[in-house]
Short mmCIF file of C-alpha atoms and ligand atoms in Angstrom, two decimals:
data_model
loop_
_atom_site.label_atom_id
_atom_site.label_comp_id
_atom_site.label_asym_id
_atom_site.label_seq_id
_atom_site.Cartn_x
_atom_site.Cartn_y
_atom_site.Cartn_z
CA MET A 30 -29.50 -10.75 15.52
CA LEU A 31 -30.95 -12.48 18.56
CA GLN A 32 -34.41 -13.92 18.12
CA ILE A 33 -37.00 -13.42 20.89
CA GLY A 34 -36.55 -16.09 23.50
CA GLU A 35 -33.01 -16.87 22.38
CA VAL A 36 -30.35 -16.60 25.08
CA MET A 37 -27.11 -14.77 24.27
CA LYS A 38 -24.23 -17.15 24.89
CA ALA A 39 -21.91 -15.54 27.43
CA TRP A 40 -18.75 -16.07 25.38
CA LYS A 41 -20.17 -13.99 22.56
CA LYS A 42 -19.95 -10.91 24.74
CA ASN A 43 -16.18 -11.26 24.76
CA ILE A 44 -15.61 -11.44 21.04
CA ARG A 45 -13.50 -8.65 19.62
CA GLN A 46 -15.97 -7.10 17.20
CA VAL A 47 -14.39 -5.82 13.99
CA ILE A 48 -15.48 -4.89 10.51
CA PRO A 49 -12.67 -6.25 8.37
CA TYR A 50 -10.86 -4.56 5.51
CA VAL A 51 -12.11 -5.73 2.10
CA PRO A 52 -9.33 -6.12 -0.46
CA GLY A 53 -9.98 -5.91 -4.22
CA GLU A 54 -11.45 -9.09 -5.65
CA GLN A 55 -9.12 -11.77 -6.93
CA PRO A 56 -11.04 -13.21 -9.88
CA ASN A 57 -9.27 -15.95 -11.76
CA CYS A 58 -10.75 -16.42 -15.18
CA ALA A 59 -8.91 -17.06 -18.41
CA ASP A 60 -8.58 -13.98 -20.56
CA MET A 61 -9.18 -11.47 -17.78
CA VAL A 62 -7.50 -8.07 -17.61
CA LYS A 63 -6.84 -7.47 -13.94
CA LEU A 64 -6.42 -3.77 -13.18
CA ASN A 65 -8.02 -3.72 -9.74
CA THR A 66 -5.36 -4.27 -7.05
CA ASN A 67 -2.31 -2.32 -8.29
CA GLU A 68 -0.23 -5.42 -8.86
CA CYS A 69 2.69 -5.24 -11.30
CA PRO A 70 1.78 -6.53 -14.78
CA TYR A 71 5.32 -7.85 -15.35
CA PRO A 72 6.99 -10.86 -13.74
CA PRO A 73 9.50 -10.46 -10.90
CA ALA A 74 13.22 -10.09 -11.75
CA PRO A 75 14.92 -13.09 -13.41
CA GLY A 76 17.02 -13.53 -10.26
CA VAL A 77 13.82 -14.12 -8.27
CA ILE A 78 12.83 -16.95 -10.56
CA ALA A 79 16.34 -18.40 -10.32
CA ALA A 80 16.19 -18.16 -6.50
CA ALA A 81 12.84 -19.96 -6.49
CA LYS A 82 14.28 -22.76 -8.62
CA ALA A 83 17.42 -23.00 -6.50
CA PHE A 84 15.41 -23.25 -3.31
CA GLU A 85 15.76 -26.70 -1.75
CA PRO A 86 12.42 -27.82 -0.32
CA GLU A 87 14.33 -30.24 1.98
CA THR A 88 15.45 -27.20 3.96
CA LEU A 89 11.85 -26.43 4.86
CA ARG A 90 12.23 -28.67 7.91
CA LEU A 91 14.26 -25.86 9.50
CA TYR A 92 12.84 -22.61 10.82
CA PRO A 93 13.84 -19.66 8.65
CA ALA A 94 16.61 -17.29 9.73
CA PHE A 95 15.75 -14.46 12.08
CA PRO A 96 14.59 -11.70 9.73
CA GLU A 97 17.27 -9.23 10.80
CA ASN A 98 20.02 -11.71 9.90
CA THR A 99 18.87 -12.46 6.40
CA ASN A 100 20.15 -11.74 2.91
CA LEU A 101 16.92 -9.81 2.45
CA VAL A 102 17.76 -7.25 5.12
CA GLU A 103 21.36 -7.15 3.92
CA ALA A 104 20.24 -6.47 0.34
CA LEU A 105 17.84 -3.75 1.46
CA ALA A 106 20.52 -2.12 3.64
CA LYS A 107 22.91 -2.04 0.69
CA PHE A 108 20.28 -0.73 -1.75
CA TYR A 109 19.08 2.06 0.55
CA HIS A 110 22.50 2.82 2.14
CA LEU A 111 21.30 2.01 5.64
CA LYS A 112 22.50 -0.10 8.54
CA LYS A 113 20.74 -3.44 9.03
CA GLU A 114 19.49 -2.14 12.39
CA GLN A 115 17.47 0.49 10.54
CA ILE A 116 15.30 -2.02 8.67
CA PHE A 117 12.31 -4.08 9.80
CA VAL A 118 10.82 -6.70 7.48
CA GLY A 119 7.36 -8.24 7.61
CA VAL A 120 4.78 -10.26 5.73
CA GLY A 121 3.74 -7.53 3.31
CA SER A 122 3.51 -3.92 4.39
CA ASP A 123 0.11 -4.70 5.88
CA ASP A 124 1.90 -6.80 8.49
CA VAL A 125 4.50 -4.07 9.00
CA LEU A 126 1.80 -1.39 9.36
CA ALA A 127 -0.23 -3.50 11.82
CA ASN A 128 2.95 -3.88 13.88
CA ILE A 129 3.50 -0.11 13.75
CA PHE A 130 -0.03 0.60 15.01
CA LEU A 131 0.49 -1.80 17.90
CA THR A 132 4.00 -0.58 18.76
CA PHE A 133 3.70 3.20 18.49
CA PHE A 134 0.07 4.28 18.70
CA ASN A 135 -0.60 3.87 22.42
CA SER A 136 -1.61 7.39 23.37
CA ASP A 137 -5.05 8.48 24.58
CA LYS A 138 -4.91 11.20 21.94
CA PRO A 139 -6.24 10.36 18.49
CA ILE A 140 -3.91 9.38 15.69
CA LEU A 141 -4.39 11.34 12.46
CA PHE A 142 -4.78 10.10 8.90
CA PRO A 143 -6.64 11.57 5.89
CA ASN A 144 -10.36 10.91 5.47
CA ILE A 145 -9.70 9.55 1.99
CA SER A 146 -6.73 7.24 2.20
CA TYR A 147 -5.75 3.59 2.54
CA SER A 148 -8.90 2.21 4.15
CA PHE A 149 -6.99 -0.34 6.23
CA TYR A 150 -5.82 2.38 8.68
CA SER A 151 -9.20 2.72 10.37
CA VAL A 152 -9.52 -1.07 10.57
CA TRP A 153 -6.22 -1.44 12.46
CA ALA A 154 -7.17 1.49 14.69
CA ASP A 155 -10.46 -0.26 15.48
CA VAL A 156 -8.98 -3.68 16.08
CA TYR A 157 -6.34 -2.24 18.44
CA ARG A 158 -8.81 0.27 19.94
CA ILE A 159 -6.77 3.31 19.00
CA PRO A 160 -8.71 6.59 18.82
CA TYR A 161 -8.39 8.38 15.49
CA GLU A 162 -9.38 11.50 13.59
CA CYS A 163 -9.47 11.92 9.85
CA PRO A 164 -8.81 15.45 8.53
CA ALA A 165 -10.54 16.01 5.18
CA LEU A 166 -8.57 16.35 1.96
CA ASP A 167 -8.98 19.70 0.19
CA GLU A 168 -11.26 20.11 -2.83
CA ASN A 169 -8.47 18.85 -5.13
CA PHE A 170 -7.99 15.69 -3.02
CA CYS A 171 -4.73 17.05 -1.55
CA ILE A 172 -3.62 16.49 2.05
CA ARG A 173 -3.42 19.83 3.92
CA PRO A 174 -0.24 19.82 6.06
CA GLU A 175 -1.77 22.36 8.47
CA ASP A 176 -4.37 19.75 9.55
CA TYR A 177 -1.55 17.67 11.04
CA LYS A 178 -0.24 20.36 13.37
CA LYS A 179 -2.56 19.75 16.30
CA GLU A 180 -2.08 17.53 19.31
CA ASN A 181 -2.26 13.86 18.34
CA GLY A 182 -1.12 10.35 19.21
CA GLY A 183 0.65 9.72 15.90
CA VAL A 184 0.37 10.47 12.20
CA ILE A 185 0.19 8.17 9.19
CA PHE A 186 -0.49 8.82 5.52
CA PRO A 187 0.51 7.30 2.21
CA ASN A 188 2.72 9.30 -0.15
CA PRO A 189 1.64 9.23 -2.92
CA ASN A 190 -1.81 8.95 -1.37
CA ALA A 191 -4.09 6.07 -2.28
CA PRO A 192 -6.54 5.90 -3.96
CA THR A 193 -6.07 9.52 -5.14
CA SER A 194 -2.59 8.86 -6.68
CA ILE A 195 -1.43 12.33 -5.61
CA TYR A 196 2.17 12.86 -4.53
CA MET A 197 2.95 15.38 -1.81
CA PRO A 198 6.27 17.21 -2.35
CA LEU A 199 8.96 16.27 0.15
CA MET A 200 9.01 19.78 1.63
CA GLN A 201 5.41 19.39 2.80
CA VAL A 202 6.11 15.92 4.16
CA GLU A 203 8.98 17.39 6.16
CA GLU A 204 6.70 20.16 7.40
CA ILE A 205 4.39 17.53 8.90
CA VAL A 206 7.24 15.49 10.40
CA ALA A 207 8.88 18.59 11.88
CA ALA A 208 5.59 19.72 13.44
CA ASN A 209 5.21 16.41 15.31
CA PRO A 210 8.40 15.74 17.28
CA ASP A 211 6.48 14.12 20.15
CA VAL A 212 4.86 11.30 18.16
CA VAL A 213 5.87 8.80 15.49
CA VAL A 214 5.08 9.91 11.94
CA VAL A 215 4.70 7.11 9.40
CA ILE A 216 4.91 7.63 5.63
CA ASP A 217 3.41 4.69 3.73
CA GLU A 218 5.40 4.74 0.50
CA ALA A 219 3.73 1.82 -1.29
CA TYR A 220 3.88 3.75 -4.59
CA ILE A 221 6.97 5.95 -4.18
CA ASP A 222 9.05 4.07 -6.77
CA PHE A 223 6.72 5.21 -9.58
CA GLY A 224 7.82 8.83 -9.53
CA GLY A 225 7.94 10.52 -6.12
CA GLN A 226 10.89 11.36 -3.91
CA SER A 227 11.14 9.16 -0.82
CA ALA A 228 11.27 10.69 2.65
CA LEU A 229 14.08 8.26 3.40
CA SER A 230 16.53 11.17 3.09
CA LEU A 231 14.97 12.60 6.27
CA ILE A 232 15.38 9.66 8.67
CA ASP A 233 18.76 10.81 9.99
CA LYS A 234 17.32 14.22 10.72
CA TYR A 235 14.08 13.08 12.42
CA ASP A 236 14.23 10.21 14.91
CA ASN A 237 10.40 9.95 14.95
CA LEU A 238 10.07 9.21 11.21
CA LEU A 239 9.27 5.76 9.82
CA ILE A 240 9.09 4.91 6.12
CA VAL A 241 7.12 1.85 5.00
CA GLN A 242 7.51 0.23 1.59
CA THR A 243 6.39 -2.97 -0.09
CA PHE A 244 7.46 -5.56 -2.67
CA SER A 245 3.85 -5.92 -3.82
CA LYS A 246 3.69 -3.17 -6.39
CA SER A 247 6.98 -1.92 -7.85
CA ARG A 248 8.84 -5.17 -7.24
CA ALA A 249 6.18 -7.45 -8.73
CA MET A 250 5.96 -9.76 -5.71
CA ALA A 251 2.53 -9.32 -4.16
CA GLY A 252 2.24 -13.10 -3.79
CA ALA A 253 5.49 -13.39 -1.81
CA ARG A 254 4.20 -11.01 0.91
CA ILE A 255 7.19 -8.83 1.75
CA GLY A 256 7.09 -5.35 3.22
CA PHE A 257 9.58 -3.31 5.23
CA ALA A 258 10.00 -0.27 7.42
CA MET A 259 13.02 2.03 7.59
CA GLY A 260 13.85 4.39 10.42
CA ASN A 261 16.27 4.94 13.26
CA ALA A 262 17.51 1.85 15.07
CA GLU A 263 15.53 2.61 18.22
CA LEU A 264 12.20 2.60 16.37
CA ILE A 265 13.13 -0.61 14.56
CA LYS A 266 14.12 -2.31 17.82
CA ALA A 267 10.77 -1.34 19.36
CA MET A 268 9.00 -2.95 16.40
CA ASN A 269 11.09 -6.11 16.65
CA ASP A 270 10.38 -6.36 20.38
CA VAL A 271 6.64 -6.34 19.66
CA LYS A 272 7.00 -8.76 16.78
CA TYR A 273 9.00 -11.20 18.92
CA SER A 274 6.19 -10.99 21.45
CA ILE A 275 3.70 -12.33 18.91
CA ASN A 276 5.38 -14.43 16.21
CA SER A 277 9.16 -14.56 15.83
CA TYR A 278 9.38 -16.24 12.44
CA THR A 279 7.20 -14.24 10.12
CA LEU A 280 8.73 -14.29 6.65
CA ASN A 281 9.09 -17.77 5.20
CA ALA A 282 12.39 -19.07 3.82
CA PRO A 283 11.45 -19.02 0.08
CA SER A 284 10.19 -15.42 0.34
CA LEU A 285 13.39 -14.34 2.10
CA ALA A 286 15.53 -15.82 -0.69
CA MET A 287 13.38 -14.44 -3.49
CA GLY A 288 13.09 -11.01 -1.91
CA ALA A 289 16.88 -10.64 -1.64
CA ALA A 290 17.25 -11.59 -5.31
CA ALA A 291 14.66 -8.96 -6.30
CA VAL A 292 16.55 -6.17 -4.54
CA GLU A 293 19.90 -7.23 -6.00
CA ASP A 294 18.65 -6.82 -9.60
CA VAL A 295 18.81 -3.04 -9.76
CA GLU A 296 18.72 -2.89 -13.55
CA TYR A 297 15.56 -4.94 -14.00
CA PHE A 298 13.85 -2.86 -11.32
CA GLY A 299 14.63 0.34 -13.22
CA GLU A 300 13.48 -1.10 -16.56
CA THR A 301 10.18 -2.35 -15.15
CA LEU A 302 9.43 0.98 -13.50
CA ALA A 303 10.22 2.86 -16.73
CA LYS A 304 7.82 0.64 -18.71
CA ILE A 305 5.00 1.20 -16.23
CA VAL A 306 5.60 4.97 -16.10
CA ASN A 307 5.54 5.15 -19.94
CA THR A 308 2.29 3.21 -20.09
CA ARG A 309 0.85 5.45 -17.38
CA GLU A 310 1.68 8.62 -19.28
CA GLU A 311 0.10 7.15 -22.42
CA ALA A 312 -2.97 6.15 -20.35
CA LYS A 313 -3.32 9.78 -19.24
CA ARG A 314 -3.56 10.86 -22.91
CA ARG A 315 -5.88 8.06 -23.98
CA LEU A 316 -8.29 8.34 -21.06
CA SER A 317 -8.44 12.13 -21.35
CA ALA A 318 -9.43 11.72 -25.00
CA LEU A 319 -12.25 9.42 -23.84
CA GLY A 320 -13.66 12.08 -21.51
CA PHE A 321 -11.99 11.06 -18.24
CA SER A 322 -10.23 13.39 -15.83
CA PHE A 323 -7.93 12.45 -12.94
CA PRO A 324 -5.33 13.90 -10.60
CA ASP A 325 -1.77 13.80 -11.98
CA SER A 326 -0.75 10.31 -10.89
CA LYS A 327 2.73 9.49 -9.62
CA THR A 328 1.70 5.88 -8.95
CA ASN A 329 0.94 2.74 -10.98
CA PHE A 330 -2.76 3.61 -11.18
CA LEU A 331 -5.07 6.42 -12.26
CA PHE A 332 -7.96 7.72 -10.17
CA ALA A 333 -10.38 8.61 -12.91
CA THR A 334 -13.85 10.07 -13.24
CA HIS A 335 -15.88 10.46 -16.44
CA LYS A 336 -17.57 13.72 -17.40
CA GLU A 337 -20.87 12.02 -18.36
CA VAL A 338 -21.07 8.39 -17.35
CA ALA A 339 -21.22 7.21 -13.74
CA ALA A 340 -18.14 5.34 -12.52
CA LYS A 341 -20.24 2.47 -11.19
CA GLU A 342 -21.81 1.89 -14.62
CA ILE A 343 -18.42 1.85 -16.29
CA PHE A 344 -17.13 -0.53 -13.61
CA GLU A 345 -20.05 -2.94 -14.16
CA TYR A 346 -19.70 -2.79 -17.93
CA LEU A 347 -15.96 -3.49 -17.85
CA LYS A 348 -16.61 -6.52 -15.67
CA THR A 349 -18.84 -8.01 -18.37
CA LYS A 350 -15.79 -7.74 -20.64
CA ASN A 351 -13.60 -9.49 -18.03
CA ILE A 352 -11.79 -6.24 -17.31
CA TYR A 353 -11.51 -5.62 -13.58
CA VAL A 354 -10.89 -2.16 -12.12
CA ARG A 355 -11.55 -0.94 -8.56
CA TYR A 356 -14.67 0.95 -7.55
CA PHE A 357 -15.23 2.40 -4.05
CA SER A 358 -18.75 3.28 -2.95
CA THR A 359 -17.28 5.62 -0.30
CA PRO A 360 -19.04 9.02 -0.33
CA GLY A 361 -16.87 11.67 -1.96
CA ILE A 362 -15.10 9.23 -4.27
CA ASP A 363 -18.07 7.16 -5.48
CA ASN A 364 -17.84 8.54 -9.00
CA TYR A 365 -14.22 7.46 -9.45
CA LEU A 366 -12.49 4.36 -10.73
CA ARG A 367 -9.04 3.28 -9.62
CA ILE A 368 -7.42 1.81 -12.69
CA THR A 369 -4.11 -0.05 -12.29
CA ILE A 370 -1.59 0.42 -15.10
CA GLY A 371 -1.24 -2.91 -16.92
CA THR A 372 0.85 -3.91 -19.93
CA ASP A 373 0.34 -1.96 -23.15
CA VAL A 374 -1.68 -4.88 -24.54
CA GLU A 375 -3.97 -4.96 -21.50
CA MET A 376 -4.44 -1.20 -21.65
CA GLU A 377 -5.41 -1.39 -25.34
CA ARG A 378 -8.16 -3.82 -24.37
CA LEU A 379 -9.34 -1.34 -21.75
CA TYR A 380 -9.39 1.58 -24.21
CA THR A 381 -11.26 -0.51 -26.81
CA ALA A 382 -13.91 -1.57 -24.30
CA LEU A 383 -14.30 2.01 -23.07
CA GLU A 384 -14.61 3.34 -26.64
CA GLU A 385 -17.39 0.81 -27.30
CA PHE A 386 -19.25 1.69 -24.13
CA LEU A 387 -18.86 5.47 -24.12
CA ASN A 388 -19.44 6.24 -27.81
C1 LIG B 404 -0.93 -2.04 -1.41
C2 LIG B 404 -0.78 -1.13 -0.25
C3 LIG B 404 -0.33 -1.59 0.99
C4 LIG B 404 -0.13 -3.03 1.36
O1 LIG B 404 0.64 -3.77 0.57
P1 LIG B 404 1.18 -5.20 0.99
O2 LIG B 404 0.80 -6.06 -0.16
O3 LIG B 404 0.58 -5.66 2.27
O4 LIG B 404 2.64 -4.98 1.10
C5 LIG B 404 -0.14 -0.66 2.01
N1 LIG B 404 -0.43 0.62 1.84
C6 LIG B 404 -0.90 1.10 0.68
C7 LIG B 404 -1.21 2.54 0.55
C8 LIG B 404 -1.11 0.23 -0.39
O5 LIG B 404 -1.63 0.68 -1.53
#
């Protein structure tokens, strides 16, 4: 705030004013149970660790390869049965999504995304000055496809949605894509590997469809910062043109090598996902028994509310036990906790702490 008599410096008028996205906290204490940012509780694939060890730091003097010519893109193309030209890679899906907003959302009409969703969408829209509208979820926290059938400048939503954990069946996703042939429709599939069916099967049918995925959750590599988009070659070229207009070399050489190794280890990927899904299904039983209810999660987290005790109180109590979960003070979801699925041992500590507090 300006004080009386203070003169506003002229350059301050030209600052791009933004209210930034606030990620979950990254505490770092011994003995903590970290269930607040949907990271994977297991290490990355053995091949990733081998690739990290094999990496020769001497080679850091060179710029990395162009992303589209890397083993990473090759490995992804093989895994998803796509051409290399159909894949865009970036520094986490946040980087990929920011690029998408800049590349495709340039209409005067508002883009559409759900009112309860990944809260970064409105931040990118603000920073790039893109108008937006946020149709409300229904009373069960479900996206209503009919809300996305009006004129708009683009559509984006996560499937499964975050933080609700609810998966929308592919038929409804297709309904939204089919209703919007004149704009780009983006499905943010950060959690699709934990149980849903990807919309990837639709990209040959709809040239306006982009799928975004990340290595941060199901591939246990949040620290490496790798995300990617898949779609028809024309969309991917448009994204690369924008990227090369800002920063050509985005992914660093160690991440490129480690990311390729992660994708190549198909078996470890499957095993890790199965462990998390098992623990999630057990968590549904245990938390129900403790008086929690939640939508039927197809992700690596539960979106839970307690029948008697306020979410914020539970959140604060768990913190005193060094157990971190996510709490959003957003109206409509301010009595919910987003609890990431950890290892079985971590989850036991959560159940024990909750038993102590709630009984
Ligand atoms: C975690 C998450 C992202 C971003 O992940 P990155 O770490 O940047 O790859 C994007 N969208 C949703 C819905 C997420 O939950």
